Short mmCIF file of C-alpha atoms and ligand atoms in Angstrom, two decimals:
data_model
loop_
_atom_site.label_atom_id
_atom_site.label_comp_id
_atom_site.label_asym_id
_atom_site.label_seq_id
_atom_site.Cartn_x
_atom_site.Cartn_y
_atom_site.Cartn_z
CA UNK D 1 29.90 11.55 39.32
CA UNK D 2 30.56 14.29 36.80
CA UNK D 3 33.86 15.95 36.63
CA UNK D 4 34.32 19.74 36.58
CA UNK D 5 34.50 18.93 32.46
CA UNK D 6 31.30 17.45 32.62
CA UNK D 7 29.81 19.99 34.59
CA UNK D 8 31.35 22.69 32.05
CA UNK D 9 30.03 20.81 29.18
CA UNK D 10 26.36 20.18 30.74
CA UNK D 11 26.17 23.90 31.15
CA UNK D 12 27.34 24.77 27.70
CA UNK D 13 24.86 22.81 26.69
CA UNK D 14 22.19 23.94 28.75
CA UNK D 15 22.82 27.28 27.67
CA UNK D 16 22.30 25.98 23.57
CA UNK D 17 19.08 24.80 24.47
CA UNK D 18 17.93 28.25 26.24
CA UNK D 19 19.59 30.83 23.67
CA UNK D 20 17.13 28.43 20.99
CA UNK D 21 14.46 29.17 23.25
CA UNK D 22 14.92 32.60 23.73
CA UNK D 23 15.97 33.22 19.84
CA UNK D 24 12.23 31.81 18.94
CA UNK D 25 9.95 33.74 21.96
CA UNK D 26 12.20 36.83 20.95
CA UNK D 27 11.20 36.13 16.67
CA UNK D 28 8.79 36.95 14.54
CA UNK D 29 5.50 34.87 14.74
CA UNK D 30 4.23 33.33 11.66
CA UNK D 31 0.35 32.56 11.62
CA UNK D 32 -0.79 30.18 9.01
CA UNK D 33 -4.59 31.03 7.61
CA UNK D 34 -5.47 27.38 7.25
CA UNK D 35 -7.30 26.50 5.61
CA UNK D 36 -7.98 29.67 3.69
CA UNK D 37 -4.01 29.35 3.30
CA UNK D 38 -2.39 25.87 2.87
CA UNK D 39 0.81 25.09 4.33
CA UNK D 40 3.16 23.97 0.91
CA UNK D 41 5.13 20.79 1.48
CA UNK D 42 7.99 19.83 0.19
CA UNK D 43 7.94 17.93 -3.49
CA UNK D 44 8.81 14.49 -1.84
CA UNK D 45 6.55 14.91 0.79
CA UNK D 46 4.73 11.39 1.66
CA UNK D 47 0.85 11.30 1.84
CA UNK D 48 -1.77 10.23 0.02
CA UNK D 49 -1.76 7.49 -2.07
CA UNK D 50 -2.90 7.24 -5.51
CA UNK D 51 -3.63 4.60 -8.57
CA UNK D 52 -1.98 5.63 -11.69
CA UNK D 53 -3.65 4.26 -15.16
CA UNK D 54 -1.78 3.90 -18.79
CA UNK D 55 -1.79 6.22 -20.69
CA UNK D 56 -4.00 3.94 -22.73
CA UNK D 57 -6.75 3.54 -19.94
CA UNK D 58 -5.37 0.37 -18.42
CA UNK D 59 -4.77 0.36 -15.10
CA UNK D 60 -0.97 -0.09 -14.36
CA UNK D 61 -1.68 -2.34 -11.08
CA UNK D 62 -1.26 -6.16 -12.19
CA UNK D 63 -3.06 -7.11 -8.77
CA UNK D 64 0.85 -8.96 -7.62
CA UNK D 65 0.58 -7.73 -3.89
CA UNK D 66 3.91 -7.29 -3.44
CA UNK D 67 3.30 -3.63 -1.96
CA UNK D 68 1.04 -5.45 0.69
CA UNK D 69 3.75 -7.68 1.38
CA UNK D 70 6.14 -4.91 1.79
CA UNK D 71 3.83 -2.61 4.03
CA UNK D 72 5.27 -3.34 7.69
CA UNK D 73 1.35 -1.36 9.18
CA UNK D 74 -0.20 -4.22 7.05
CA UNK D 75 -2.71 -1.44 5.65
CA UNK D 76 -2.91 -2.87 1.86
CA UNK D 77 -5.35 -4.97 0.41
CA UNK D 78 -5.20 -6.60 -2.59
CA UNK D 79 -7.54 -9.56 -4.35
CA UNK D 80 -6.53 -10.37 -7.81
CA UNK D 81 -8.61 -11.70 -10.68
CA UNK D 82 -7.16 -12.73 -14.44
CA UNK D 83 -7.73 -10.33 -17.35
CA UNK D 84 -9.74 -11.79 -19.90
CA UNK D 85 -10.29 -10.78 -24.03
CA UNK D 86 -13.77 -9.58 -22.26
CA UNK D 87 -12.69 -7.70 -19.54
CA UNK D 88 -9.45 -6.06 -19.54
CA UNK D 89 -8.87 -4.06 -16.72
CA UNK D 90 -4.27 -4.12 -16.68
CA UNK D 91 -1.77 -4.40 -19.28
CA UNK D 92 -0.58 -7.35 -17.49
CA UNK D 93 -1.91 -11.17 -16.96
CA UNK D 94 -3.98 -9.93 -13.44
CA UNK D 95 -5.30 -6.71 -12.14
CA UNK D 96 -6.53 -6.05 -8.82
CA UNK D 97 -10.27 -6.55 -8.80
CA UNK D 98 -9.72 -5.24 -4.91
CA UNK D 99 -7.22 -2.76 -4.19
CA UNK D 100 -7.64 -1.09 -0.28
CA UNK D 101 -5.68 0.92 1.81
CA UNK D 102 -6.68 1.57 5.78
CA UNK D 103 -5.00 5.08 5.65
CA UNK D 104 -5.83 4.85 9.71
CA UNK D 105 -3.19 2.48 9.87
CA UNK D 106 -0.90 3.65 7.08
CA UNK D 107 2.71 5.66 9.00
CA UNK D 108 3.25 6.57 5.09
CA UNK D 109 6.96 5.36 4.91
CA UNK D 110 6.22 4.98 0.97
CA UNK D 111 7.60 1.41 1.25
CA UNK D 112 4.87 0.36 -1.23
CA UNK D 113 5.40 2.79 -3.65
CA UNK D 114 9.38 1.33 -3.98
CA UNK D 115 8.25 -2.14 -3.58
CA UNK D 116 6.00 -1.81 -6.68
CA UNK D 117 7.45 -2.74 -10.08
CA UNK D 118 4.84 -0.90 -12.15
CA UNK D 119 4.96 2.52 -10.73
CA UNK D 120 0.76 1.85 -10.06
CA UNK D 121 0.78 3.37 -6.50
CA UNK D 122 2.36 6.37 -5.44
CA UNK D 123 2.69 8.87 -2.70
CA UNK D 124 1.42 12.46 -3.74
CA UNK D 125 1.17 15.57 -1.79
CA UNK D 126 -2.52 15.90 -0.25
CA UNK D 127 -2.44 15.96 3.72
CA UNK D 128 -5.79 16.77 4.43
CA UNK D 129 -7.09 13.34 5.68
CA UNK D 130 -8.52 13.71 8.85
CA UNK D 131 -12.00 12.16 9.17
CA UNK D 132 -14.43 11.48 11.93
CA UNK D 133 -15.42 8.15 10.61
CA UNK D 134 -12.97 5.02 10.75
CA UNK D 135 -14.90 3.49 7.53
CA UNK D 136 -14.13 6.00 5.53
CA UNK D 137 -10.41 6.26 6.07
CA UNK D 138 -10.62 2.87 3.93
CA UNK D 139 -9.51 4.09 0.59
CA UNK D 140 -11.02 1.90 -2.22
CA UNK D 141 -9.56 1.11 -5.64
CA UNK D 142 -12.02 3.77 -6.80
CA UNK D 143 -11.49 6.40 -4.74
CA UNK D 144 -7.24 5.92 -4.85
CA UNK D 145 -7.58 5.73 -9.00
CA UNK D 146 -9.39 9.51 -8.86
CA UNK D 147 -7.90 12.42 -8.00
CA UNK D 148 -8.08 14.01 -4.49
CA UNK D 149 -11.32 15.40 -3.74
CA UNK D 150 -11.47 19.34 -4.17
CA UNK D 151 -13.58 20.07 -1.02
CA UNK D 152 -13.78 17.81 2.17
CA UNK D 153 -17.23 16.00 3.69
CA UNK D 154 -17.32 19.68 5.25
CA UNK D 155 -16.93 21.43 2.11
CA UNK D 156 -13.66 23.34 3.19
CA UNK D 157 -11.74 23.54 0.26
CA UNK D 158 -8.73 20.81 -0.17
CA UNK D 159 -5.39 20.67 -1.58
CA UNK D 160 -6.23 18.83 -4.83
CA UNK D 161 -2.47 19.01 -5.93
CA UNK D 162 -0.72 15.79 -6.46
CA UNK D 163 2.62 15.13 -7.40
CA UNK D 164 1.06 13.75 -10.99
CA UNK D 165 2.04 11.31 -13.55
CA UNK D 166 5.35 13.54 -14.37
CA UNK D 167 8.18 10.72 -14.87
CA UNK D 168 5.87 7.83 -14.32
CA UNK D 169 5.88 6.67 -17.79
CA UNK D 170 9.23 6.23 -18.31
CA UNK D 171 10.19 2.71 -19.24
CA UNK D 172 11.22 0.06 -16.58
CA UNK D 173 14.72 0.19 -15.79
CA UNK D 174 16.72 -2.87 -17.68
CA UNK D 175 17.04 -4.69 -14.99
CA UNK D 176 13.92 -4.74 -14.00
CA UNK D 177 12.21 -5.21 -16.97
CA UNK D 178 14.78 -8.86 -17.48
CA UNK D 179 13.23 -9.74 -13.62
CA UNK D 180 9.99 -9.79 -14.92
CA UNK D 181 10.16 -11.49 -17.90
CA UNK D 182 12.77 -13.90 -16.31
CA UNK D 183 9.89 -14.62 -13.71
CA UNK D 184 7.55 -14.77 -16.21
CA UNK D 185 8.82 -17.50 -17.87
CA UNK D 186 9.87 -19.44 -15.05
CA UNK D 187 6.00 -18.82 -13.87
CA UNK D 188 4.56 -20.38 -17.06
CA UNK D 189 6.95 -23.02 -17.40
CA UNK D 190 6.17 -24.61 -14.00
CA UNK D 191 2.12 -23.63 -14.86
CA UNK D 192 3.07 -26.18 -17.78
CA UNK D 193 4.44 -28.87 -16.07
CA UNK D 194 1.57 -29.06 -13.82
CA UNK D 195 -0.86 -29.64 -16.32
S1 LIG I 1 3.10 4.14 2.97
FE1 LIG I 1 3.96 2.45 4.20
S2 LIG I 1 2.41 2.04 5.77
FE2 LIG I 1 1.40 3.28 4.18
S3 LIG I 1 0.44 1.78 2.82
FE3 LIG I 1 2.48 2.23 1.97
S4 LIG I 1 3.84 0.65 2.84
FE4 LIG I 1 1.95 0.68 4.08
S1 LIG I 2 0.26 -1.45 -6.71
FE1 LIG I 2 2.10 -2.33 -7.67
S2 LIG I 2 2.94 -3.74 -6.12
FE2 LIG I 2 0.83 -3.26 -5.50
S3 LIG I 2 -0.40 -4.94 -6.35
FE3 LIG I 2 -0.41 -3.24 -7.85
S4 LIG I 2 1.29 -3.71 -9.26
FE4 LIG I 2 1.61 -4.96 -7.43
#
């Protein structure tokens, strides 16, 4: 059973929780015009995803899946296929002939954008995702390489602001950039002794 102290200290607290109450009936209301009027978020806000490219036109996804192996909703989907002379599609040795995201599923903890040694796949700013058909909350490689879309499938205007490219072409951190090429020649010399 609580002790007088307790009983002084539930009611102190009690009385916290209704002055906050009180403050906000007794404030100013604030009416958003959405969607005439979008709501800013904050720069590191988390939502939709997006492809980034080279600066060159090659895509900087090298198809290695290790976002989909960091993604605890199990929302990414990636098949990779090897670059040829022909058909270049990455700067690297794969690209990701099938890149998918079930944004029904994502929670948008941005685990795949750290996971992912290329800086391919971020999180940018759009919110607007809502749909009325599961299907299309299945974001192709197509649809995550281009931009937000301007207006939605009920032509209200969208946020098509996205936190960019800015800093993404900055080089690999050292470290990093000994990983890879440490795992890259591990990779081929075991591809060698195989054959
Ligand atoms: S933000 Fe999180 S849940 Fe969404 S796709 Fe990336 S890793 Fe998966
Ligand atoms: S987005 Fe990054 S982590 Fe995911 S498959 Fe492409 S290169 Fe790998």
């Amino acid at each position: 059973m609580a002790g007088p102290f307790g009983v002084l200290r539930g009611t102190k607290n009690t009385g916290v929780g209704l002055s906050t109450t009180l403050r906000s009936l007794l404030g100013r209301n604030i009416t958003e015009q959405y969607p005439e009027v979008k709501h800013a978020v904050m720069p590191r806000f988390r939502g939709r995803h997006k492809l980034h490219l080279h600066a060159n036109g090659l895509e900087k996804c090298v198809g290695c899946s290790l976002c989909a192996a960091a993604c605890p909703a199990d929302c990414i989907r990636v098949v990779a296929a090897e670059n040829t002379d022909e058909h270049r599609v990455s700067a690297g040795e794969r690209y990701a002939q099938v890149y998918e995201i079930n944004m029904s599923r994502c929670i948008f903890c941005g685990y795949c954008e750290m996971a992912c040694p290329f800086d391919a796949i971020t999180l940018g700013n759009d919110w607007e995702l809502a749909d009325l058909n599961r299907d299309q909350m299945i974001y192709t490689k197509d649809a995550l390489l281009a931009d937000p879309p301007t207006k939605d499938a009920y032509g209200m205007n969208r946020r098509a602001v996205t936190r960019g490219d800015e800093g993404l072409d900055s080089p690999l951190p050292v470290w990093l950039e000994e990983t890879v090429a440490r795992e890259t020649t591990q990779r081929r010399a075991t591809d060698r002794g195989q054959t």
